[in-house]
Coordinates of C-alpha atoms in Angstrom, one line a residue:
Chain A
X721 CA -13.9 44.9 -55.7
X722 CA -15.4 47.5 -53.8
X723 CA -17.7 46.5 -51.0
X724 CA -20.5 47.8 -48.7
X725 CA -20.1 47.6 -44.7
X726 CA -23.9 47.4 -42.5
X727 CA -24.4 48.0 -39.2
X728 CA -27.5 47.3 -38.8
X729 CA -29.3 48.1 -36.0
X730 CA -27.4 50.9 -35.2
X731 CA -28.2 51.0 -31.4
X732 CA -28.5 52.7 -28.0
X733 CA -30.3 55.3 -30.5
X734 CA -33.7 56.3 -30.1
X735 CA -35.4 54.0 -33.3
X736 CA -34.6 51.9 -36.1
X737 CA -31.7 53.0 -38.4
X738 CA -28.7 51.7 -40.5
X739 CA -25.5 52.9 -41.4
X740 CA -23.8 51.4 -44.8
X741 CA -20.1 52.4 -45.5
X742 CA -19.0 51.8 -48.8
X743 CA -15.4 50.6 -49.8
X744 CA -13.2 51.2 -52.3
X745 CA -10.7 48.7 -53.4
X746 CA -8.5 49.1 -50.9
X747 CA -10.7 48.8 -48.1
X748 CA -10.7 52.5 -47.8
X749 CA -14.2 54.0 -46.9
X750 CA -15.2 56.2 -49.7
X751 CA -18.9 57.2 -48.6
X752 CA -20.9 56.6 -46.0
X753 CA -24.8 56.5 -45.6
X754 CA -27.5 56.9 -42.1
X755 CA -30.4 55.6 -43.2
X756 CA -33.8 55.3 -41.2
X757 CA -35.3 52.5 -42.3
X758 CA -38.7 53.1 -40.3
X759 CA -41.4 54.5 -41.7
X760 CA -45.0 56.4 -39.9
X761 CA -46.4 59.3 -42.1
X762 CA -47.8 61.0 -39.4
X763 CA -48.0 63.6 -41.2
X764 CA -50.6 61.9 -44.1
X765 CA -53.0 60.5 -40.7
X766 CA -52.8 63.8 -39.6
X767 CA -54.8 65.2 -42.5
X768 CA -58.4 66.0 -41.7
X769 CA -58.5 65.3 -38.3
X770 CA -59.2 68.8 -36.0
X771 CA -56.7 71.4 -35.3
X772 CA -57.3 70.8 -31.5
X773 CA -56.3 67.1 -31.9
X774 CA -52.5 68.0 -33.1
X775 CA -51.1 68.6 -29.9
X776 CA -52.4 65.0 -28.3
X777 CA -51.7 63.0 -31.6
X778 CA -48.2 64.4 -32.5
X779 CA -47.2 64.2 -29.2
X780 CA -47.6 60.4 -29.8
X781 CA -44.8 60.6 -31.8
X782 CA -42.3 60.5 -29.5
X783 CA -42.0 58.4 -26.2
X784 CA -39.4 60.5 -24.6
X785 CA -40.1 64.0 -26.0
X786 CA -43.8 64.1 -25.6
X787 CA -43.6 67.3 -23.9
X788 CA -41.4 69.1 -27.2
X789 CA -44.7 68.1 -29.1
X790 CA -47.0 69.7 -27.2
X791 CA -45.4 72.7 -26.8
X792 CA -44.5 73.6 -30.5
X793 CA -47.9 72.0 -32.0
X794 CA -49.7 74.2 -29.3
X795 CA -47.8 77.2 -30.2
X796 CA -48.9 76.4 -33.8
X797 CA -52.6 76.4 -32.5
X798 CA -52.0 79.8 -30.4
X799 CA -50.9 81.0 -34.0
X800 CA -53.8 79.4 -35.7
X801 CA -55.8 81.3 -32.7
X802 CA -54.0 84.8 -33.7
X803 CA -54.0 85.0 -30.0
X804 CA -51.0 86.0 -27.1
X805 CA -50.9 83.7 -24.4
X806 CA -51.3 84.9 -20.9
X807 CA -47.6 86.0 -19.2
X808 CA -48.2 82.8 -17.0
X809 CA -49.0 80.7 -18.7
X810 CA -46.1 80.9 -21.2
X811 CA -43.7 80.8 -17.7
X812 CA -45.4 77.4 -16.8
X813 CA -45.5 76.0 -20.8
X814 CA -41.3 77.2 -20.5
X815 CA -41.2 74.6 -17.0
X816 CA -42.6 72.2 -18.5
X817 CA -40.3 72.2 -21.5
X818 CA -37.4 73.0 -19.8
X819 CA -37.8 69.9 -17.0
X820 CA -38.8 67.9 -20.5
X821 CA -35.2 69.2 -20.9
X822 CA -33.6 67.8 -18.2
X823 CA -35.0 64.1 -18.1
X824 CA -34.2 63.8 -21.7
X825 CA -30.2 65.0 -21.7
X826 CA -30.5 62.8 -18.6
X827 CA -31.2 60.0 -20.4
X828 CA -29.0 60.1 -23.5
X829 CA -25.9 61.3 -21.3
X830 CA -26.4 58.9 -18.3
X831 CA -27.7 55.7 -20.4
X832 CA -27.1 55.8 -23.7
X833 CA -23.9 56.7 -24.4
X834 CA -22.2 56.7 -20.7
X835 CA -20.9 52.8 -21.8
X836 CA -19.0 54.6 -24.3
X837 CA -17.4 57.3 -22.5
X838 CA -17.1 55.1 -19.2
X839 CA -16.1 52.0 -20.6
X840 CA -14.4 52.8 -23.6
X841 CA -15.1 52.0 -27.2
X842 CA -12.7 48.9 -27.1
X843 CA -14.4 47.1 -24.3
X844 CA -16.2 44.1 -24.7
X845 CA -19.7 44.4 -26.8
X846 CA -21.2 42.3 -24.0
X847 CA -20.6 44.4 -21.0
X848 CA -20.5 47.7 -23.0
X849 CA -24.0 49.2 -22.3
X850 CA -26.0 50.4 -19.2
X851 CA -25.8 47.4 -16.9
X852 CA -21.8 47.6 -17.2
X853 CA -22.6 50.9 -16.3
X854 CA -24.1 50.1 -13.4
X855 CA -21.9 48.0 -12.0
X856 CA -18.7 49.9 -12.2
X857 CA -20.2 53.1 -11.7
X858 CA -23.7 52.4 -9.9
X859 CA -23.7 56.2 -8.2
X860 CA -23.5 58.0 -11.2
X861 CA -26.4 55.5 -12.9
X862 CA -28.2 56.3 -10.1
X863 CA -27.5 60.2 -10.1
X864 CA -29.2 59.7 -13.9
X865 CA -31.7 57.6 -13.1
X866 CA -32.9 60.3 -10.4
X867 CA -32.7 63.2 -12.5
X868 CA -34.7 61.6 -15.0
X869 CA -37.0 61.3 -12.1
X870 CA -36.9 64.5 -11.2
X871 CA -37.8 65.8 -15.0
X872 CA -41.1 63.3 -15.3
X873 CA -42.3 64.4 -11.6
X874 CA -41.8 68.2 -12.9
X875 CA -43.6 67.2 -15.8
X876 CA -46.1 65.1 -14.5
X877 CA -46.9 67.6 -11.4
X878 CA -47.9 70.3 -14.1
X879 CA -49.7 68.3 -16.3
X880 CA -51.1 65.4 -14.6
X881 CA -50.4 61.5 -14.9
X882 CA -52.6 60.8 -17.4
X883 CA -51.6 58.6 -20.5
X884 CA -53.2 61.9 -22.8
X885 CA -52.2 65.5 -20.6
X886 CA -54.2 68.0 -21.7
X887 CA -52.5 70.7 -19.7
X888 CA -51.1 72.5 -22.3
X889 CA -54.0 74.0 -25.0
X890 CA -54.0 76.0 -27.4
X891 CA -54.0 79.4 -26.1
X892 CA -52.3 78.4 -22.9
X893 CA -52.6 75.9 -20.2
X894 CA -56.2 74.7 -18.6
X895 CA -55.2 75.1 -15.1
X896 CA -53.1 77.6 -12.9
X897 CA -50.4 76.4 -11.0
X898 CA -51.5 75.9 -7.0
X899 CA -48.9 77.3 -4.4
X900 CA -48.8 73.4 -2.8
X901 CA -47.4 72.3 -6.9
X902 CA -44.9 75.1 -7.0
X903 CA -43.3 73.9 -3.4
X904 CA -43.3 70.6 -4.3
X905 CA -41.5 71.1 -7.6
X906 CA -39.4 73.7 -6.0
X907 CA -38.2 70.7 -3.0
X908 CA -36.9 69.0 -6.0
X909 CA -34.6 71.4 -7.4
X910 CA -31.6 72.0 -4.8
X911 CA -31.2 67.7 -5.5
X912 CA -31.4 68.2 -9.3
X913 CA -28.7 71.2 -9.2
X914 CA -26.5 69.1 -7.3
X915 CA -26.6 66.0 -9.4
X916 CA -26.3 68.0 -12.8
X917 CA -23.1 69.9 -11.1
X918 CA -21.6 67.1 -10.1
X919 CA -22.2 65.3 -13.3
X920 CA -20.6 68.0 -15.0
X921 CA -17.4 68.8 -13.0
X922 CA -17.0 64.3 -13.3
X923 CA -17.5 64.6 -16.9
X924 CA -15.1 67.5 -17.3
X925 CA -12.4 65.3 -15.8
X926 CA -13.1 62.4 -18.5
X927 CA -12.9 65.0 -21.4
X928 CA -8.8 65.3 -21.8
X929 CA -9.3 61.3 -22.6
X930 CA -11.1 61.9 -25.6
X931 CA -9.6 64.4 -27.8
X932 CA -8.7 61.9 -30.2
X933 CA -12.4 61.2 -30.5
X934 CA -13.0 65.3 -30.7
X935 CA -11.0 65.7 -33.6
X936 CA -13.2 62.9 -35.9
X937 CA -16.7 62.7 -34.2
X938 CA -18.5 65.6 -36.8
X939 CA -16.0 68.0 -36.3
X940 CA -16.4 69.0 -40.3
X941 CA -17.9 72.9 -40.8
X942 CA -21.1 73.2 -40.9
X943 CA -23.6 76.0 -39.4
X944 CA -25.7 75.6 -36.2
X945 CA -28.9 76.8 -36.0
X946 CA -31.3 77.4 -32.9
X947 CA -33.6 79.8 -31.4
X948 CA -32.4 82.8 -29.4
X949 CA -34.0 85.1 -27.2
X950 CA -34.6 89.0 -28.6
X951 CA -31.3 89.5 -26.5
X952 CA -29.3 86.9 -28.2
X953 CA -29.5 84.3 -24.9
X954 CA -30.6 81.0 -24.5
X955 CA -33.9 80.1 -25.7
X956 CA -36.1 77.1 -25.2
X957 CA -39.2 78.2 -25.9
X958 CA -39.8 81.0 -27.9
X959 CA -37.0 83.7 -29.6
X960 CA -36.2 84.2 -32.9
X961 CA -33.8 82.4 -35.3
X962 CA -30.4 82.6 -35.7
X963 CA -27.9 80.7 -38.0
X964 CA -24.2 80.5 -37.0
X965 CA -21.5 79.9 -39.3
X966 CA -18.4 77.7 -38.3
X967 CA -15.9 80.6 -38.3
X968 CA -18.7 81.7 -35.9
X969 CA -20.4 84.5 -37.8
X970 CA -23.9 84.9 -37.7
X971 CA -25.2 84.6 -41.2
X972 CA -28.9 85.3 -39.7
X973 CA -30.7 86.8 -37.1
X974 CA -33.6 87.6 -35.7
X975 CA -35.5 85.7 -37.8
X976 CA -39.5 85.1 -36.8
X977 CA -40.0 81.3 -36.4
X978 CA -43.2 81.9 -39.0
X979 CA -40.6 82.8 -41.6
X980 CA -38.5 79.5 -41.1
X981 CA -39.5 79.0 -44.6
X982 CA -37.5 81.2 -46.2
X983 CA -34.2 79.8 -44.3
X984 CA -34.8 76.1 -44.0
X985 CA -35.1 74.0 -47.2
X986 CA -36.1 69.8 -47.5
X987 CA -35.1 67.4 -49.5
X988 CA -35.4 63.8 -49.8
X989 CA -33.2 61.2 -51.1
X990 CA -34.4 57.5 -52.0
X991 CA -32.9 55.7 -49.3
X992 CA -33.9 56.8 -46.3
X993 CA -37.5 57.9 -44.4
X994 CA -35.4 60.7 -43.4
X995 CA -35.8 64.3 -44.5
X996 CA -32.4 66.4 -45.5
X997 CA -33.3 69.9 -44.3
X998 CA -31.0 72.5 -45.5
X999 CA -29.9 76.0 -45.6
X1000 CA -32.0 77.2 -47.6
X1001 CA -29.2 80.7 -50.1
X1002 CA -26.2 78.1 -49.7
X1003 CA -28.8 75.0 -51.5
X1004 CA -28.6 71.3 -51.2
X1005 CA -26.6 69.5 -49.5
X1006 CA -23.8 72.8 -49.0
X1007 CA -26.2 74.0 -46.7
X1008 CA -25.8 71.6 -44.1
X1009 CA -26.2 72.5 -39.9
X1010 CA -26.6 71.5 -36.9
X1011 CA -29.3 72.0 -34.6
X1012 CA -29.5 70.5 -31.0
X1013 CA -27.5 71.9 -27.3
X1014 CA -24.1 72.4 -29.3
X1015 CA -25.6 74.3 -32.1
X1016 CA -27.7 76.8 -28.6
X1017 CA -24.8 77.1 -26.6
X1018 CA -22.8 78.0 -30.1
X1019 CA -25.4 80.9 -30.9
X1020 CA -26.3 81.9 -27.4
X1021 CA -24.4 85.5 -26.7
X1022 CA -25.2 83.7 -22.4
X1023 CA -27.2 81.6 -20.2
X1024 CA -28.7 84.3 -18.4
X1025 CA -28.0 82.1 -14.9
X1026 CA -25.2 81.7 -12.7
X1027 CA -23.8 78.3 -12.9
X1028 CA -24.6 77.5 -16.3
X1029 CA -22.9 80.7 -17.7
X1030 CA -19.4 79.7 -15.6
X1031 CA -20.2 76.7 -17.4
X1032 CA -20.5 77.7 -20.7
X1033 CA -17.2 79.5 -20.5
X1034 CA -15.5 76.5 -19.7
X1035 CA -17.6 75.1 -22.7
X1036 CA -15.8 77.5 -25.2
X1037 CA -12.7 77.0 -24.0
X1038 CA -13.2 73.3 -25.4
X1039 CA -11.5 75.2 -28.8
X1040 CA -9.1 78.0 -29.0
X1041 CA -11.6 80.1 -31.3
X1042 CA -15.2 80.0 -32.8
X1043 CA -17.9 78.3 -32.1
X1044 CA -17.3 74.4 -30.7
X1045 CA -17.6 72.5 -34.0
X1046 CA -16.9 68.8 -32.4
X1047 CA -19.9 67.3 -32.2
X1048 CA -18.3 65.3 -29.3
X1049 CA -18.8 68.3 -27.9
X1050 CA -23.1 67.8 -27.5
X1051 CA -22.2 65.4 -24.7
X1052 CA -20.5 68.1 -22.9
X1053 CA -22.8 70.9 -23.9
X1054 CA -26.0 68.6 -22.4
X1055 CA -24.7 68.5 -19.0
X1056 CA -24.3 72.7 -19.7
X1057 CA -28.3 72.7 -20.6
X1058 CA -29.4 70.2 -17.1
X1059 CA -28.1 72.7 -15.2
X1060 CA -29.4 76.0 -17.2
X1061 CA -32.7 74.3 -17.0
X1062 CA -32.9 73.5 -13.2
X1063 CA -31.5 77.3 -12.8
X1064 CA -34.2 78.3 -15.2
X1065 CA -37.0 76.6 -13.0
X1066 CA -36.2 77.8 -9.8
X1067 CA -35.8 82.0 -11.2
X1068 CA -39.4 81.0 -13.1
X1069 CA -41.0 79.2 -10.2
X1070 CA -39.9 82.7 -8.2
X1071 CA -41.6 84.6 -10.4
X1072 CA -44.7 86.8 -8.7
X1073 CA -47.2 86.2 -11.3
X1074 CA -46.5 82.3 -11.5
X1075 CA -49.6 81.5 -10.0
X1076 CA -51.3 83.9 -11.6
X1077 CA -55.0 82.8 -12.7
X1078 CA -55.4 84.4 -16.0
X1079 CA -53.9 81.7 -18.1
X1080 CA -55.5 81.1 -21.5
X1081 CA -56.7 83.0 -24.2
X1082 CA -59.8 81.6 -26.0
X1083 CA -60.7 82.0 -29.4
X1084 CA -61.4 80.0 -32.5
X1085 CA -59.6 79.6 -35.3
X1086 CA -58.9 83.3 -36.8
X1087 CA -56.0 82.1 -39.6
X1088 CA -55.6 79.2 -41.9
X1089 CA -52.0 78.6 -41.4
X1090 CA -50.2 78.0 -37.9
X1091 CA -46.6 77.7 -37.1
X1092 CA -45.1 77.0 -33.8
X1093 CA -41.4 76.5 -33.3
X1094 CA -39.7 75.5 -29.9
X1095 CA -36.6 73.8 -28.7
X1096 CA -36.6 70.3 -28.0
X1097 CA -33.8 68.3 -26.2
X1098 CA -32.6 67.5 -29.7
X1099 CA -33.2 70.7 -31.4
X1100 CA -35.3 72.8 -33.2
X1101 CA -38.4 71.3 -33.6
X1102 CA -41.3 73.2 -36.5
X1103 CA -44.7 72.3 -36.5
X1104 CA -46.3 74.1 -39.1
X1105 CA -50.3 73.7 -40.5
X1106 CA -52.9 74.7 -42.8
X1107 CA -56.5 73.9 -41.7
X1108 CA -59.7 74.8 -43.7
X1109 CA -62.5 76.7 -42.9
X1110 CA -64.0 73.8 -40.6
X1111 CA -60.9 73.5 -38.4
X1112 CA -59.7 70.4 -40.1
X1113 CA -56.3 69.9 -40.8
X1114 CA -55.6 70.0 -44.8
X1115 CA -52.0 70.1 -44.3
X1116 CA -49.2 69.7 -42.1
X1117 CA -45.7 69.8 -42.1
X1118 CA -43.1 68.5 -39.0
X1119 CA -39.5 69.0 -39.0
X1120 CA -37.9 68.0 -36.0
X1121 CA -34.3 68.0 -34.4
X1122 CA -33.0 65.1 -35.3
X1123 CA -33.9 65.6 -39.6
X1124 CA -32.4 69.3 -38.8
X1125 CA -29.3 67.3 -38.4
X1126 CA -29.3 64.9 -41.1
X1127 CA -27.1 66.5 -43.4
X1128 CA -24.7 66.9 -40.7
X1129 CA -24.8 63.1 -39.2
X1130 CA -24.3 61.7 -42.7
X1131 CA -21.1 63.9 -42.6
X1132 CA -20.2 63.0 -39.5
X1133 CA -20.1 59.5 -39.7
X1134 CA -18.1 59.8 -43.2
X1135 CA -15.5 61.8 -41.5
X1136 CA -15.6 58.9 -39.0
X1137 CA -15.3 56.0 -41.0
X1138 CA -12.5 57.5 -43.0
X1139 CA -10.4 58.4 -40.0
X1140 CA -11.1 54.6 -38.2
X1141 CA -12.8 51.9 -40.4
X1142 CA -10.3 49.7 -42.5
X1143 CA -12.3 47.7 -44.4
X1144 CA -9.5 45.5 -44.7
X1145 CA -9.3 45.0 -40.8
X1146 CA -12.9 45.1 -39.1
X1147 CA -12.6 45.4 -35.3
X1148 CA -15.8 46.0 -33.3
X1149 CA -14.4 49.6 -31.9
X1150 CA -13.8 50.8 -34.7
X1151 CA -17.3 50.2 -35.9
X1152 CA -19.0 51.4 -32.4
X1153 CA -17.1 54.4 -33.2
X1154 CA -19.1 54.8 -35.9
X1155 CA -22.2 54.5 -34.1
X1156 CA -21.1 56.7 -31.4
X1157 CA -20.4 59.8 -33.3
X1158 CA -24.3 59.3 -34.3
X1159 CA -25.0 58.8 -30.6
X1160 CA -24.0 62.3 -30.0
X1161 CA -26.7 63.9 -32.0
X1162 CA -28.8 61.9 -29.8
X1163 CA -31.4 61.1 -32.6
X1164 CA -34.8 60.6 -32.0
X1165 CA -35.8 58.3 -35.4
X1166 CA -39.3 58.3 -34.3
X1167 CA -39.4 61.3 -34.2
X1168 CA -37.5 62.1 -37.9
X1169 CA -39.9 59.1 -39.8
X1170 CA -41.7 61.4 -42.4
X1171 CA -43.4 61.5 -45.4
X1172 CA -42.3 64.2 -47.8
X1173 CA -44.8 64.8 -50.3
X1174 CA -44.6 61.4 -52.0
X1175 CA -42.0 59.3 -50.6
X1176 CA -39.4 57.7 -52.9
X1177 CA -38.6 54.4 -52.5
X1178 CA -36.2 52.2 -54.6
X1179 CA -35.6 49.1 -53.9
X1180 CA -32.7 47.2 -55.5
X1181 CA -31.9 43.6 -55.7
X1182 CA -28.1 42.7 -55.6
X1183 CA -26.3 38.6 -56.5
X1184 CA -23.7 37.7 -53.8
X1185 CA -21.2 39.6 -56.1
X1186 CA -23.3 42.9 -55.3
X1187 CA -23.9 43.5 -58.8
X1188 CA -27.5 45.0 -59.1
X1189 CA -29.6 42.6 -61.2
X1190 CA -33.1 43.6 -60.1
X1191 CA -34.5 47.6 -59.6
X1192 CA -37.9 48.3 -58.6
X1193 CA -38.4 52.2 -58.2
X1194 CA -41.4 54.1 -56.8
X1195 CA -41.1 57.9 -57.1
Chain B
X682 CA -49.4 48.7 -11.4
X683 CA -48.4 50.1 -14.6
X684 CA -50.3 49.7 -18.0
X685 CA -48.2 50.8 -20.8
X686 CA -48.7 51.1 -24.6
X687 CA -49.7 53.6 -27.0
X688 CA -52.7 55.2 -26.8
X689 CA -53.0 56.1 -31.2
X690 CA -51.8 52.3 -32.0
X691 CA -55.6 50.4 -31.7
X692 CA -55.4 47.9 -29.5
X693 CA -51.7 48.6 -28.2
X694 CA -54.1 50.8 -26.2
X695 CA -55.0 48.4 -23.7
X696 CA -52.0 48.6 -21.0
X697 CA -53.2 52.0 -20.1
X698 CA -57.0 51.7 -21.0
X699 CA -56.4 49.1 -18.2
X700 CA -54.9 51.0 -15.8
X701 CA -57.6 54.0 -15.9
X702 CA -60.2 51.9 -15.4
X703 CA -58.7 50.4 -12.4
X704 CA -57.6 53.9 -11.0
X705 CA -61.4 55.0 -11.1
X706 CA -62.5 52.1 -9.1
X707 CA -62.0 51.4 -5.3
X708 CA -58.2 50.1 -4.7
X709 CA -56.5 48.3 -1.9
X710 CA -54.5 50.5 0.0
X711 CA -50.8 50.6 -1.0
X712 CA -51.6 49.9 -4.7
X713 CA -50.5 52.9 -7.0
X714 CA -51.4 52.6 -10.5
X715 CA -49.8 54.0 -13.9
X716 CA -50.6 54.3 -17.1
X717 CA -47.5 55.0 -19.5
X718 CA -47.0 55.5 -23.1
X719 CA -43.3 53.0 -22.6
X720 CA -41.7 51.8 -19.9
X721 CA -38.9 54.1 -19.0
X722 CA -35.6 54.2 -17.3
X723 CA -37.0 56.6 -13.8
X724 CA -39.0 53.7 -13.4
X725 CA -36.5 51.3 -11.8
X726 CA -35.8 53.6 -8.5
X727 CA -40.2 53.2 -7.8
X728 CA -40.4 49.8 -8.4
X729 CA -37.2 49.0 -6.0
X730 CA -38.8 50.4 -3.4
X731 CA -42.4 48.4 -3.8
X732 CA -43.2 44.4 -2.9
X733 CA -45.1 43.4 -5.9
X734 CA -45.7 45.1 -9.5
X735 CA -48.0 44.6 -12.0
X736 CA -47.1 44.9 -15.9
X737 CA -50.3 45.3 -17.9
X738 CA -49.5 45.3 -21.7
X739 CA -50.8 44.5 -25.0
X740 CA -49.6 41.4 -27.0
X741 CA -49.0 40.7 -30.7
X742 CA -49.1 37.0 -32.3
X743 CA -51.3 35.5 -30.3
X744 CA -55.2 34.9 -31.0
X745 CA -56.8 38.5 -30.7
X746 CA -58.6 38.7 -27.2
X747 CA -56.4 36.1 -25.6
X748 CA -55.4 36.8 -22.2
X749 CA -52.3 35.3 -20.4
X750 CA -50.8 35.9 -17.2
X751 CA -47.3 35.5 -16.3
X752 CA -44.7 35.8 -13.5
X753 CA -41.2 37.4 -14.4
X754 CA -38.0 37.5 -13.4
X755 CA -35.4 39.8 -13.8
X756 CA -33.3 39.7 -16.8
X757 CA -30.5 41.7 -17.6
X758 CA -30.2 39.7 -21.0
X759 CA -33.0 41.9 -22.1
X760 CA -30.9 45.0 -22.7
X761 CA -32.7 47.6 -24.7
X762 CA -31.0 48.9 -28.1
X763 CA -32.8 52.1 -27.5
X764 CA -34.1 53.9 -24.4
X765 CA -37.5 54.8 -25.3
X766 CA -39.1 51.5 -24.3
X767 CA -37.5 49.1 -21.7
X768 CA -38.7 45.2 -21.5
X769 CA -40.4 44.7 -17.8
X770 CA -37.7 42.6 -17.2
X771 CA -34.9 44.8 -17.7
X772 CA -36.7 46.7 -15.5
X773 CA -36.1 44.7 -13.1
X774 CA -32.8 44.1 -13.2
X775 CA -31.8 47.5 -12.8
X776 CA -33.5 47.0 -9.8
X777 CA -31.3 44.1 -8.9
X778 CA -28.3 45.0 -9.8
X779 CA -28.7 49.0 -8.6
X780 CA -30.9 48.5 -5.6
X781 CA -30.2 45.2 -4.9
X782 CA -33.5 44.4 -5.1
X783 CA -36.8 43.6 -7.2
X784 CA -40.4 43.3 -6.5
X785 CA -42.0 40.2 -7.0
X786 CA -43.6 40.8 -10.8
X787 CA -46.6 39.8 -13.3
X788 CA -47.4 40.4 -16.5
X789 CA -50.5 40.7 -17.8
X790 CA -51.1 40.8 -21.7
X791 CA -54.0 41.1 -24.0
X792 CA -53.5 39.9 -27.6
X793 CA -54.8 42.6 -30.3
X794 CA -56.3 42.9 -33.4
X795 CA -55.2 46.0 -34.7
X796 CA -52.1 48.2 -33.9
X797 CA -52.6 50.6 -36.4
X798 CA -51.3 54.3 -36.2
X799 CA -54.1 56.7 -35.6
X800 CA -56.4 54.1 -34.4
X801 CA -58.5 55.5 -31.3
X802 CA -60.2 52.2 -30.6
X803 CA -60.0 48.7 -29.1
X804 CA -60.9 46.0 -31.7
X805 CA -64.3 43.8 -30.2
X806 CA -61.9 41.3 -29.4
X807 CA -59.4 43.6 -27.0
X808 CA -62.6 45.3 -26.0
X809 CA -64.1 42.3 -24.8
X810 CA -60.3 41.0 -23.7
X811 CA -60.2 44.4 -21.4
X812 CA -62.6 43.1 -19.0
X813 CA -60.9 39.9 -18.5
X814 CA -57.8 41.4 -17.6
X815 CA -59.5 43.7 -15.2
X816 CA -61.3 40.5 -13.5
X817 CA -57.3 38.7 -13.8
X818 CA -55.6 41.9 -12.2
X819 CA -58.8 41.7 -8.9
X820 CA -57.2 38.3 -8.9
X821 CA -53.8 38.7 -8.6
X822 CA -54.3 41.4 -6.0
X823 CA -55.6 39.0 -3.9
X824 CA -60.1 40.0 -4.6
X825 CA -60.9 36.6 -6.7
X826 CA -59.0 33.0 -6.9
X827 CA -55.3 33.4 -7.7
X828 CA -54.7 32.9 -11.5
X829 CA -51.9 29.7 -12.4
X830 CA -49.2 31.8 -12.9
X831 CA -46.5 30.7 -15.9
X832 CA -42.9 32.0 -15.3
X833 CA -42.2 34.5 -17.8

């Protein structure tokens, strides 16, 4: 008789989720699903609020990446104002976004994934956690904390320490950068770059141990979506959308972010609160794609900074040809991006106009629809607003990085479970690998819990034999 | 002093609001006040360098408006399943494990009545509790009779 295995909750990710594995008669995995079990409804309760509240309100979606929502939301508001953000303000926003990349990637690599990478998937579950890493690799754990601290300090230097930072505003930023603040940030970067480089060098020595995991951790072919600069370089703040397929062929390029609906469709399933975005021309569910550091590095022609470009060249060598397809290498890509972010912040802070005082374009709303797209640490983040004549939100759509990755995550779990899980002889290490493949994506479920129209909800009551005896369905 | 909580979930905001209220008043030298959405990992290094810390948080489950003061001990068994939020006792354990010391710590909580999303105001009970919370903190700072501490 078929059985269902449940992993609940999935640990060391951001938010609450459940994985179910459907087993066949012989104990083999026949299907796998990643369920988002929390509902928050930001898209509903934002309706009726003034659009200028959106940056502060949507920033509360997430305690780890509020800056990403602040940036994307303000870009949507810029669009509503129909203004061009002054060049200095754009650079300052880029700085804050890059600092966010550093602190968030550090959290993912050092605190969430390092227990698996350093202690092993088969280590005792009681010690395979951050305390185990601290005891066995204290310097690495301290490096992780320090990198987060550096990223967070830069964010606070730019935006202030208040719980409601309002430095990034529609049209730019609220005040210019002072020379003293610039110098204090610059002083942090050499230490940050040293940590990033030695962490990267250390991780490179670990990668050969994980050849088997890299083969099974989400190596099934998908598309890759990200922003790139108009020149095709790595981009986190602006630019154009690019989609590459698993063979490295560019299938969409130079797509203005405001036209995202032409290439991204959204589906919903009755077993998860997370939406299922897909590449529209290929349809659902065939149009699965991945976003985030792996996709960004696969899509970029170059990083454009010295050390990161060396690391990018080494990243490309992880696979003989074409894009790096294994989701296991999200970890690698994060470390490359930390190096890039620190190098790029250094470059931006040394630009002659970084202390410029023209930092905000002022206007009232001049359009009734605005779209803002930026690269959050976990991938492409889209904010889309419609307003009425009074500037009140009438409709809002958020597509988060974790949402974009939803189809690919489900696909990865299925592939991994079929390779490692034997329903006749369960072992902790097997189940932890299933969780670990999800951690590769560093999903932020707090961000990804959304309404999609009227959220379908299916409640099934099953008896001990697994048969459905009652069902409640809300369409 | 670290006040933490979500500013858009009703009474959950009482921790950061208390921190901001305290930061606006004259404070003893050497005291740093932080307002945070959640407690995150990088705070461990800061905490390891201080003598004392007071956490300010909201509480659910108790009678709304109830203010409690507890002394906290480091507890590595409080390991979080995600990194969005750390229990203050876990952060203290991070300090001990990585830096060899943790500060003496207290948790001051006020029980809330409502934690709904998109509510940016305190309930009347929490609003009243905020003033009591601030008075308790002043006592912990040595500016009044010390409250009875309970080990947590």
